[in-house]
Coordinates of N, CA and C in Angstrom, one line a residue:
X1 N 7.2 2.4 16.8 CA 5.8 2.1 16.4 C 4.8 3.2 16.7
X2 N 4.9 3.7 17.7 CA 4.2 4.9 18.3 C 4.5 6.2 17.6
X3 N 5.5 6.6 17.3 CA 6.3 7.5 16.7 C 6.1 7.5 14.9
X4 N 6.9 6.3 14.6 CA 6.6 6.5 13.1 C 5.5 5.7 12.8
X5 N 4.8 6.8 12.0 CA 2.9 5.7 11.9 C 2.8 6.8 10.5
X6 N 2.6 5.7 9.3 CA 1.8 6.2 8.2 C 0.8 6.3 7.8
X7 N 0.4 7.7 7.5 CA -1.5 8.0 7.1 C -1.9 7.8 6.0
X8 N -2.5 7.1 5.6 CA -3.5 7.5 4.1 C -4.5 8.4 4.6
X9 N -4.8 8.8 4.4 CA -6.3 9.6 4.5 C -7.3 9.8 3.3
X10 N -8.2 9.7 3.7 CA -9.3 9.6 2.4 C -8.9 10.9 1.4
X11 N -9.5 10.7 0.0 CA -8.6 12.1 -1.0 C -9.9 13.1 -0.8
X12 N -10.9 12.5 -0.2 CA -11.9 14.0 0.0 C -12.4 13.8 1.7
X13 N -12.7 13.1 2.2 CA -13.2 13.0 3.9 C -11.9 13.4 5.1
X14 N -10.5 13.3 4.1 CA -9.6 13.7 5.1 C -9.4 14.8 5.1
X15 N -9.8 15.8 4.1 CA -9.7 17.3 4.1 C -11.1 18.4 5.1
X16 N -11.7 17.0 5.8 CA -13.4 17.7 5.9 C -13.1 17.6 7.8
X17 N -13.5 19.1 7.9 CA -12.8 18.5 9.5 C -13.6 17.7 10.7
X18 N -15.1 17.0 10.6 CA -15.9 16.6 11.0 C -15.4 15.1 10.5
X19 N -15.3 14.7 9.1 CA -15.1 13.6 8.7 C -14.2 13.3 8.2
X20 N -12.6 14.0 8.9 CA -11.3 14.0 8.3 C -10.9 12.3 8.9
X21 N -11.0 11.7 9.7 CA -11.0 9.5 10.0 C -11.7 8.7 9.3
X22 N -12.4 9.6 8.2 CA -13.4 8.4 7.8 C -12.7 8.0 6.5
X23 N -12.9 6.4 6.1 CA -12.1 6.4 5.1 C -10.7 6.3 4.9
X24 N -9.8 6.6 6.4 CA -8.5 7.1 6.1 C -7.9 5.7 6.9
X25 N -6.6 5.3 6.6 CA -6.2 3.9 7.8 C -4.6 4.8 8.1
X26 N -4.3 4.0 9.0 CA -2.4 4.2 9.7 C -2.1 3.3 10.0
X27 N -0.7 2.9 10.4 CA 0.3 1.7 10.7 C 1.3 2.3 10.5
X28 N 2.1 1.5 12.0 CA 3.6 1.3 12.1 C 4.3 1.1 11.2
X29 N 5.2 2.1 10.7 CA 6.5 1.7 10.1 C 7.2 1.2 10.2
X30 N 8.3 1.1 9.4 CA 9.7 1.1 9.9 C 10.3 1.7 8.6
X31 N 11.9 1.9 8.9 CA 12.3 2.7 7.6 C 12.9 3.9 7.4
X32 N 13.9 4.4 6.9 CA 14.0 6.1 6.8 C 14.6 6.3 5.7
X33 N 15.5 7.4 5.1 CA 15.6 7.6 3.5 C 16.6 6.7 3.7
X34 N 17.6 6.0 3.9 CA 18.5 5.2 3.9 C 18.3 3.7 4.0
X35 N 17.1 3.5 4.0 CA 17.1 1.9 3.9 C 16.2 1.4 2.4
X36 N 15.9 0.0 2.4 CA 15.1 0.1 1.7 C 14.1 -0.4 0.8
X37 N 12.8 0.0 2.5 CA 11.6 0.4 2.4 C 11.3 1.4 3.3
X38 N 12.1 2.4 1.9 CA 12.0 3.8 2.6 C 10.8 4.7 2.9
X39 N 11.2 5.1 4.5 CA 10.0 6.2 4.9 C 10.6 7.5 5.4
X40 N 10.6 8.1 4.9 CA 10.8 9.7 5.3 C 10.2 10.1 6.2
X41 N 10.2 10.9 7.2 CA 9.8 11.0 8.5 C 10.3 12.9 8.9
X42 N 8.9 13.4 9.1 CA 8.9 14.4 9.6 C 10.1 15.2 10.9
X43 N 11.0 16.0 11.2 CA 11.7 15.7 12.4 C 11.0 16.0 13.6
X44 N 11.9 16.3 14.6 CA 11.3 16.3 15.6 C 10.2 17.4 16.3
X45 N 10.7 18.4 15.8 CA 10.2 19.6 16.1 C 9.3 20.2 15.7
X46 N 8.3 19.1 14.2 CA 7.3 18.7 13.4 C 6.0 19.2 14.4
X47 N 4.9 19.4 13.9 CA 3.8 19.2 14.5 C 3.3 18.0 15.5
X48 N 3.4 17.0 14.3 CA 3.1 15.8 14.6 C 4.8 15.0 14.6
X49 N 5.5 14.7 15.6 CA 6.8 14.4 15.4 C 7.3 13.2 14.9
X50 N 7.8 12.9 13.9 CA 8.5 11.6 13.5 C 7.6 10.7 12.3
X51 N 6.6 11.7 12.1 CA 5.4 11.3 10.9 C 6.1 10.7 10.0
X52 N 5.8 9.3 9.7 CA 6.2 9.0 7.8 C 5.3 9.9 7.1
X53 N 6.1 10.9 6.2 CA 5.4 11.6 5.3 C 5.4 10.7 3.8
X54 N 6.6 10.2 3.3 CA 5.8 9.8 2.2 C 6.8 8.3 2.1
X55 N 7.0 7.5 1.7 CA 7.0 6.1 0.9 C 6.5 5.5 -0.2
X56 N 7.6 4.7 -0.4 CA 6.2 3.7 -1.4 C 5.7 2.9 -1.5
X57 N 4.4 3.4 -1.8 CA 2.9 3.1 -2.1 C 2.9 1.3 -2.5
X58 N 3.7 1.0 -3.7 CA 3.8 -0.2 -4.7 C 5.0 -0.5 -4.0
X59 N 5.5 -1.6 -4.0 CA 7.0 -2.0 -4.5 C 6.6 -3.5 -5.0
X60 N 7.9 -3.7 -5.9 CA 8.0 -4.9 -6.3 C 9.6 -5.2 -6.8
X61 N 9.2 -6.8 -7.1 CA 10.8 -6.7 -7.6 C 10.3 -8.2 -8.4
X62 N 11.0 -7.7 -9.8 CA 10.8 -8.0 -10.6 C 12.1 -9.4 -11.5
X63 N 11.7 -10.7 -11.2 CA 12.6 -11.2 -11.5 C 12.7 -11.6 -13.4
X64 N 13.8 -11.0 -13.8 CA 13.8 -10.7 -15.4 C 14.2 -12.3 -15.9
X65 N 14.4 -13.4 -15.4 CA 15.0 -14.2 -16.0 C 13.5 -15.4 -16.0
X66 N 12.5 -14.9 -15.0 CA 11.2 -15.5 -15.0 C 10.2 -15.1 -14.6
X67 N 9.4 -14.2 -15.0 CA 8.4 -13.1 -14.7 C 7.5 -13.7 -13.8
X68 N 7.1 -15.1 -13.9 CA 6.5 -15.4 -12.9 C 6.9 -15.9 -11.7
X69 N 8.1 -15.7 -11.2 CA 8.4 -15.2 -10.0 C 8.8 -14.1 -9.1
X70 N 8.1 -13.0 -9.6 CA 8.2 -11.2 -9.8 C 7.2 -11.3 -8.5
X71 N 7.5 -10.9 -7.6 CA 6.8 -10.6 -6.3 C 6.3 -9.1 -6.3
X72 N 5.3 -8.6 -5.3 CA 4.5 -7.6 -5.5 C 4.7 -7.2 -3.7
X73 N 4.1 -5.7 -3.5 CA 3.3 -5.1 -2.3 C 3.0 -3.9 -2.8
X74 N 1.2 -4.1 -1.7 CA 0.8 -2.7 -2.4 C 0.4 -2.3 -1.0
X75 N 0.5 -1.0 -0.7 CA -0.1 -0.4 0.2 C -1.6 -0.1 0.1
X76 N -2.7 -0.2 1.0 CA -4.1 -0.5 1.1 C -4.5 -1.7 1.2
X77 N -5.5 -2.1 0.0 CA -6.0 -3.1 0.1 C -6.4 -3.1 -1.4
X78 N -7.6 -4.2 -1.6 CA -7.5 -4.5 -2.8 C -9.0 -3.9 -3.1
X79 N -9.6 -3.0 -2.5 CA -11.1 -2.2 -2.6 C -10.8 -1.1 -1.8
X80 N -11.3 -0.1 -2.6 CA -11.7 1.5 -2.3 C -12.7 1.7 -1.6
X81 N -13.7 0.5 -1.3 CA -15.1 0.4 -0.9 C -14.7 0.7 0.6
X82 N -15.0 1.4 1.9 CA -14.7 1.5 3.0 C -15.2 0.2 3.6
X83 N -16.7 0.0 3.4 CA -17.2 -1.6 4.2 C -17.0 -2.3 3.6
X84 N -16.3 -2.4 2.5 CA -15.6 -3.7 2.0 C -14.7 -4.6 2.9
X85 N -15.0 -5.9 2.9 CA -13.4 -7.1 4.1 C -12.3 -6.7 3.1
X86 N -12.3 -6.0 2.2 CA -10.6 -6.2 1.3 C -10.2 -4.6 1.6
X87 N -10.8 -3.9 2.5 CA -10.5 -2.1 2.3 C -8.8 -2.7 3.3
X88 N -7.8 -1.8 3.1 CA -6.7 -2.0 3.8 C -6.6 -3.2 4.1
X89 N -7.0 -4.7 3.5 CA -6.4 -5.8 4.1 C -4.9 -6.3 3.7
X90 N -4.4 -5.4 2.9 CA -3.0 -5.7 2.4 C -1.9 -4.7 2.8
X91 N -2.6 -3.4 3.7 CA -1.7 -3.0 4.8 C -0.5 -3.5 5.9
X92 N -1.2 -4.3 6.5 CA 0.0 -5.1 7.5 C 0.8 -5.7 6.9
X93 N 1.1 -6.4 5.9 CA 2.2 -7.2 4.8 C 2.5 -6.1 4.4
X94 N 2.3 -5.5 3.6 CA 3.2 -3.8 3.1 C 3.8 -2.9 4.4
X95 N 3.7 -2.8 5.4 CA 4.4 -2.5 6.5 C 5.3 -2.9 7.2
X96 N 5.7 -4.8 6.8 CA 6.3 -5.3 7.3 C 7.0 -5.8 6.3
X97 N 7.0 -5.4 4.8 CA 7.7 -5.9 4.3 C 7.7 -7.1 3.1
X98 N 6.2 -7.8 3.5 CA 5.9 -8.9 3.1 C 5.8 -8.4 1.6
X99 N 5.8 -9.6 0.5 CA 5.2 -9.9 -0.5 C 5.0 -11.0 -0.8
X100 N 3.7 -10.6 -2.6 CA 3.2 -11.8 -2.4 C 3.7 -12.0 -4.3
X101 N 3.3 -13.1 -4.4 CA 3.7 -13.6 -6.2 C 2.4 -13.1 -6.8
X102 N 2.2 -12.3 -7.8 CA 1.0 -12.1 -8.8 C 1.5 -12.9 -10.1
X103 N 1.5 -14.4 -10.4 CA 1.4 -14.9 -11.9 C 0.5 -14.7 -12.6
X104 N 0.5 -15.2 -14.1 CA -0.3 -15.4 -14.9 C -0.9 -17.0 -15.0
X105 N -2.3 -16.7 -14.9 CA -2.7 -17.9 -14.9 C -2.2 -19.0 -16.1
X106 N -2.8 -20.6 -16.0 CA -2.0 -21.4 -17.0 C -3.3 -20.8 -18.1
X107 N -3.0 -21.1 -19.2 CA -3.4 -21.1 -20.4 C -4.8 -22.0 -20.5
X108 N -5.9 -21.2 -20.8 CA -7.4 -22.0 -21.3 C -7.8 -22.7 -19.6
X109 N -7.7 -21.7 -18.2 CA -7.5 -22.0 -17.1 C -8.6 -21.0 -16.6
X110 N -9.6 -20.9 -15.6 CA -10.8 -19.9 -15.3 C -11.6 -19.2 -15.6
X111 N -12.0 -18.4 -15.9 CA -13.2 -17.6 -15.7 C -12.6 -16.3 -17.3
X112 N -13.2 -15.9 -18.1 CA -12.7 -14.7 -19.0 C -14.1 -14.1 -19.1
X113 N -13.6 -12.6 -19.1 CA -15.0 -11.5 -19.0 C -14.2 -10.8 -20.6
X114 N -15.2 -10.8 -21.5 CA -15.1 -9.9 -22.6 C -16.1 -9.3 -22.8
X115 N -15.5 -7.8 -22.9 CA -16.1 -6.5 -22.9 C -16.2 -6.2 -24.3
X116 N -17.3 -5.9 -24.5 CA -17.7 -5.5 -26.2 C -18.6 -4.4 -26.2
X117 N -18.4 -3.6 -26.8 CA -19.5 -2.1 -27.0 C -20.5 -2.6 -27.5

């Protein structure tokens, strides 16, 4: 947990060296190219030692025989907004693994936004 820890870092405040944490989240792994929810990991003699360098981002797994039970994980959250409650709240379940069901709603069922020029 101490050892392998994954960065996002913001795509412009992580490059800035006053405001390279702002924006950015981390969490404990688990993982290496052989499993799989693979995380590749820097070795030891690394800078930063045992870094997850890269993973993936999405996974899903897709059941073909009934789409609506096609499970999802995304790494982040569900807002890019930093003071948003949804910035990284879907981090911890992508870390450990979890997923969730994204169906299609039932038919003539909530809310429809149509966009017209």
């Amino acid at each position: 947990g101490h050892w392998h820890v994954a960065r996002f870092d913001h795509p412009v405040f992580g490059n800035l060296p006053v405001f390279s944490g702002l924006g950015g989240f981390s969490i404990s792994t688990m993982g290496d190219d052989y499993t799989v929810n693979r995380g590749s990991f820097a070795n030891s003699a690394a800078k930063i030692p045992f870094r997850h360098r890269h993973g993936a981002g999405y996974r899903a797994i897709y059941d073909l025989a009934d789409l609506n039970r096609s499970q999802f994980s995304v790494a982040g959250g569900q807002s890019g907004h930093i003071l948003s409650d949804h910035f990284a709240d879907l981090l911890p379940g992508w870390a450990a693994g979890d997923y969730f069901d994204l169906t299609r709603p039932a038919e003539n069922t909530g809310i429809r936004l149509f966009l017209r020029p």
